[in-house]
Amino acid sequence: MLERHTCRPVRPEDEADLFGGLAIDGDDGFELIDLLAETFGIDMSAYRWYFHYGEEGHNVGAHFFAPPYRRVSRMPFSLETLVEPAETKRWPIIYPDHELPKVRWDIRFNQIFAALASVGLAVWLWQRFLG
């Protein structure tokens, strides 16, 4: 299943840290976890993605405000770690106590930046072609 999802063979050295070894981040991580949960009927309510991998793409706001995956220590897990949830139907990792802000300020920054850039572009286009 992992090899089909990642389109590459899982090597022995990848097995100690699946997401790190297979360079899985962002949407690929979410899709893989969803696939595992669906395939094996695992309750993933205790799963916290940001302990295992980061996000895809360029997050300008992350230069100013730490996203969730930079606020906690990374916790790799192995292929062997996935055996227990397949058998018990629940996510086995217990995460350390932590607190995340209620608002993702990195995302808010990106939204404001995009809105200002859009307004700036609209003004420039207006002046250039209609002004």
PDB file of C-alpha atoms in Angstrom:
ATOM      1  CA  MET A   1       0.000   0.000   0.000  1.00  0.00           C
ATOM      2  CA  LEU A   2       2.801   2.448   0.840  1.00  0.00           C
ATOM      3  CA  GLU A   3       4.621   1.671  -2.370  1.00  0.00           C
ATOM      4  CA  ARG A   4       1.491   2.337  -4.421  1.00  0.00           C
ATOM      5  CA  HIS A   5       0.864   5.597  -2.560  1.00  0.00           C
ATOM      6  CA  THR A   6       4.438   6.913  -2.812  1.00  0.00           C
ATOM      7  CA  CYS A   7       5.199   5.399  -6.241  1.00  0.00           C
ATOM      8  CA  ARG A   8       8.539   4.118  -4.954  1.00  0.00           C
ATOM      9  CA  PRO A   9       9.706   1.064  -3.048  1.00  0.00           C
ATOM     10  CA  VAL A  10       9.948   1.248   0.731  1.00  0.00           C
ATOM     11  CA  ARG A  11      13.594   0.598   1.584  1.00  0.00           C
ATOM     12  CA  PRO A  12      14.682  -0.817   4.978  1.00  0.00           C
ATOM     13  CA  GLU A  13      16.207   2.538   5.962  1.00  0.00           C
ATOM     14  CA  ASP A  14      12.837   4.242   5.280  1.00  0.00           C
ATOM     15  CA  GLU A  15      11.015   1.978   7.707  1.00  0.00           C
ATOM     16  CA  ALA A  16      12.379   3.686  10.847  1.00  0.00           C
ATOM     17  CA  ASP A  17      10.836   7.017   9.854  1.00  0.00           C
ATOM     18  CA  LEU A  18       8.144   6.549   7.241  1.00  0.00           C
ATOM     19  CA  PHE A  19       7.301  10.184   6.553  1.00  0.00           C
ATOM     20  CA  GLY A  20      10.908  11.378   6.717  1.00  0.00           C
ATOM     21  CA  GLY A  21      12.372   8.416   4.824  1.00  0.00           C
ATOM     22  CA  LEU A  22       9.788   8.613   2.048  1.00  0.00           C
ATOM     23  CA  ALA A  23       9.791  12.437   1.986  1.00  0.00           C
ATOM     24  CA  ILE A  24       6.066  12.598   2.704  1.00  0.00           C
ATOM     25  CA  ASP A  25       4.682  16.008   3.659  1.00  0.00           C
ATOM     26  CA  GLY A  26       1.450  17.973   3.477  1.00  0.00           C
ATOM     27  CA  ASP A  27      -1.382  16.563   1.401  1.00  0.00           C
ATOM     28  CA  ASP A  28       0.526  13.333   0.775  1.00  0.00           C
ATOM     29  CA  GLY A  29       0.718  12.740   4.534  1.00  0.00           C
ATOM     30  CA  PHE A  30      -2.976  13.482   5.006  1.00  0.00           C
ATOM     31  CA  GLU A  31      -3.900  11.176   2.125  1.00  0.00           C
ATOM     32  CA  LEU A  32      -1.745   8.344   3.443  1.00  0.00           C
ATOM     33  CA  ILE A  33      -3.168   8.582   6.952  1.00  0.00           C
ATOM     34  CA  ASP A  34      -6.709   8.748   5.551  1.00  0.00           C
ATOM     35  CA  LEU A  35      -5.982   5.683   3.434  1.00  0.00           C
ATOM     36  CA  LEU A  36      -4.637   3.772   6.446  1.00  0.00           C
ATOM     37  CA  ALA A  37      -7.616   4.790   8.580  1.00  0.00           C
ATOM     38  CA  GLU A  38     -10.095   3.790   5.899  1.00  0.00           C
ATOM     39  CA  THR A  39      -8.365   0.538   4.940  1.00  0.00           C
ATOM     40  CA  PHE A  40      -7.996  -0.728   8.501  1.00  0.00           C
ATOM     41  CA  GLY A  41     -10.934   1.063  10.171  1.00  0.00           C
ATOM     42  CA  ILE A  42      -8.683   3.012  12.541  1.00  0.00           C
ATOM     43  CA  ASP A  43     -10.073   5.732  14.806  1.00  0.00           C
ATOM     44  CA  MET A  44      -7.664   8.599  14.133  1.00  0.00           C
ATOM     45  CA  SER A  45      -9.225  11.130  16.521  1.00  0.00           C
ATOM     46  CA  ALA A  46      -6.053  11.086  18.676  1.00  0.00           C
ATOM     47  CA  TYR A  47      -3.739  11.591  15.657  1.00  0.00           C
ATOM     48  CA  ARG A  48      -1.834  14.899  15.481  1.00  0.00           C
ATOM     49  CA  TRP A  49      -0.324  15.383  12.016  1.00  0.00           C
ATOM     50  CA  TYR A  50       2.017  18.215  12.988  1.00  0.00           C
ATOM     51  CA  PHE A  51       4.142  15.894  15.140  1.00  0.00           C
ATOM     52  CA  HIS A  52       4.987  13.772  12.085  1.00  0.00           C
ATOM     53  CA  TYR A  53       5.343  16.003   9.038  1.00  0.00           C
ATOM     54  CA  GLY A  54       5.135  19.552   7.758  1.00  0.00           C
ATOM     55  CA  GLU A  55       3.092  21.254   5.107  1.00  0.00           C
ATOM     56  CA  GLU A  56       3.675  21.488   1.370  1.00  0.00           C
ATOM     57  CA  GLY A  57       4.258  24.675  -0.534  1.00  0.00           C
ATOM     58  CA  HIS A  58       5.754  27.963   0.473  1.00  0.00           C
ATOM     59  CA  ASN A  59       4.243  29.519   3.565  1.00  0.00           C
ATOM     60  CA  VAL A  60       5.367  33.172   3.662  1.00  0.00           C
ATOM     61  CA  GLY A  61       3.653  33.650   7.023  1.00  0.00           C
ATOM     62  CA  ALA A  62       5.788  30.863   8.525  1.00  0.00           C
ATOM     63  CA  HIS A  63       8.761  33.250   8.325  1.00  0.00           C
ATOM     64  CA  PHE A  64       7.013  35.407  10.936  1.00  0.00           C
ATOM     65  CA  PHE A  65       4.732  33.036  12.849  1.00  0.00           C
ATOM     66  CA  ALA A  66       5.596  29.405  13.601  1.00  0.00           C
ATOM     67  CA  PRO A  67       3.168  26.889  12.083  1.00  0.00           C
ATOM     68  CA  PRO A  68       2.075  23.901  14.213  1.00  0.00           C
ATOM     69  CA  TYR A  69       4.818  21.536  13.004  1.00  0.00           C
ATOM     70  CA  ARG A  70       7.499  24.011  14.135  1.00  0.00           C
ATOM     71  CA  ARG A  71       5.966  24.380  17.600  1.00  0.00           C
ATOM     72  CA  VAL A  72       6.469  20.732  18.595  1.00  0.00           C
ATOM     73  CA  SER A  73       9.267  18.189  18.388  1.00  0.00           C
ATOM     74  CA  ARG A  74       8.990  15.856  15.432  1.00  0.00           C
ATOM     75  CA  MET A  75       8.031  12.278  16.276  1.00  0.00           C
ATOM     76  CA  PRO A  76       8.980   9.783  13.588  1.00  0.00           C
ATOM     77  CA  PHE A  77       7.112   6.522  13.412  1.00  0.00           C
ATOM     78  CA  SER A  78       7.980   3.265  11.731  1.00  0.00           C
ATOM     79  CA  LEU A  79       6.162   0.766   9.607  1.00  0.00           C
ATOM     80  CA  GLU A  80       6.031  -1.412  12.724  1.00  0.00           C
ATOM     81  CA  THR A  81       4.144   1.375  14.556  1.00  0.00           C
ATOM     82  CA  LEU A  82       1.262   0.895  12.105  1.00  0.00           C
ATOM     83  CA  VAL A  83       0.686  -2.729  13.111  1.00  0.00           C
ATOM     84  CA  GLU A  84      -0.882  -1.828  16.467  1.00  0.00           C
ATOM     85  CA  PRO A  85      -3.537   0.566  15.096  1.00  0.00           C
ATOM     86  CA  ALA A  86      -4.441  -1.949  12.405  1.00  0.00           C
ATOM     87  CA  GLU A  87      -5.109  -4.494  15.159  1.00  0.00           C
ATOM     88  CA  THR A  88      -6.620  -2.246  17.877  1.00  0.00           C
ATOM     89  CA  LYS A  89      -8.455   0.111  15.488  1.00  0.00           C
ATOM     90  CA  ARG A  90      -7.143   3.211  17.305  1.00  0.00           C
ATOM     91  CA  TRP A  91      -4.091   5.466  16.965  1.00  0.00           C
ATOM     92  CA  PRO A  92      -1.464   4.281  19.494  1.00  0.00           C
ATOM     93  CA  ILE A  93       0.834   7.302  19.900  1.00  0.00           C
ATOM     94  CA  ILE A  94       0.317   9.454  22.984  1.00  0.00           C
ATOM     95  CA  TYR A  95       1.558  12.964  22.343  1.00  0.00           C
ATOM     96  CA  PRO A  96       3.257  15.208  24.885  1.00  0.00           C
ATOM     97  CA  ASP A  97       1.260  18.040  26.408  1.00  0.00           C
ATOM     98  CA  HIS A  98       1.309  21.039  24.103  1.00  0.00           C
ATOM     99  CA  GLU A  99      -0.750  24.058  23.245  1.00  0.00           C
ATOM    100  CA  LEU A 100      -1.322  25.597  19.848  1.00  0.00           C
ATOM    101  CA  PRO A 101      -2.694  29.085  19.258  1.00  0.00           C
ATOM    102  CA  LYS A 102      -6.401  29.178  18.445  1.00  0.00           C
ATOM    103  CA  VAL A 103      -5.585  31.128  15.268  1.00  0.00           C
ATOM    104  CA  ARG A 104      -3.044  30.114  12.636  1.00  0.00           C
ATOM    105  CA  TRP A 105      -1.314  33.508  12.371  1.00  0.00           C
ATOM    106  CA  ASP A 106       0.942  32.219   9.608  1.00  0.00           C
ATOM    107  CA  ILE A 107      -2.157  31.494   7.504  1.00  0.00           C
ATOM    108  CA  ARG A 108      -3.782  34.815   8.432  1.00  0.00           C
ATOM    109  CA  PHE A 109      -0.606  36.593   7.318  1.00  0.00           C
ATOM    110  CA  ASN A 110      -0.743  34.745   3.992  1.00  0.00           C
ATOM    111  CA  GLN A 111      -4.393  35.702   3.513  1.00  0.00           C
ATOM    112  CA  ILE A 112      -3.725  39.380   4.232  1.00  0.00           C
ATOM    113  CA  PHE A 113      -0.646  39.331   2.006  1.00  0.00           C
ATOM    114  CA  ALA A 114      -2.628  37.752  -0.842  1.00  0.00           C
ATOM    115  CA  ALA A 115      -5.485  40.251  -0.420  1.00  0.00           C
ATOM    116  CA  LEU A 116      -3.101  43.227  -0.477  1.00  0.00           C
ATOM    117  CA  ALA A 117      -1.261  41.810  -3.481  1.00  0.00           C
ATOM    118  CA  SER A 118      -4.590  41.333  -5.289  1.00  0.00           C
ATOM    119  CA  VAL A 119      -5.669  44.892  -4.546  1.00  0.00           C
ATOM    120  CA  GLY A 120      -2.276  46.188  -5.663  1.00  0.00           C
ATOM    121  CA  LEU A 121      -2.513  44.220  -8.894  1.00  0.00           C
ATOM    122  CA  ALA A 122      -6.063  45.447  -9.516  1.00  0.00           C
ATOM    123  CA  VAL A 123      -4.987  49.082  -8.968  1.00  0.00           C
ATOM    124  CA  TRP A 124      -1.998  48.635 -11.257  1.00  0.00           C
ATOM    125  CA  LEU A 125      -4.136  47.033 -13.987  1.00  0.00           C
ATOM    126  CA  TRP A 126      -6.751  49.781 -13.609  1.00  0.00           C
ATOM    127  CA  GLN A 127      -4.134  52.512 -13.974  1.00  0.00           C
ATOM    128  CA  ARG A 128      -2.301  50.747 -16.787  1.00  0.00           C
ATOM    129  CA  PHE A 129      -5.256  49.921 -18.979  1.00  0.00           C
ATOM    130  CA  LEU A 130      -8.176  52.055 -17.891  1.00  0.00           C
ATOM    131  CA  GLY A 131      -6.571  55.087 -16.228  1.00  0.00           C
TER     132      GLY A 131
END
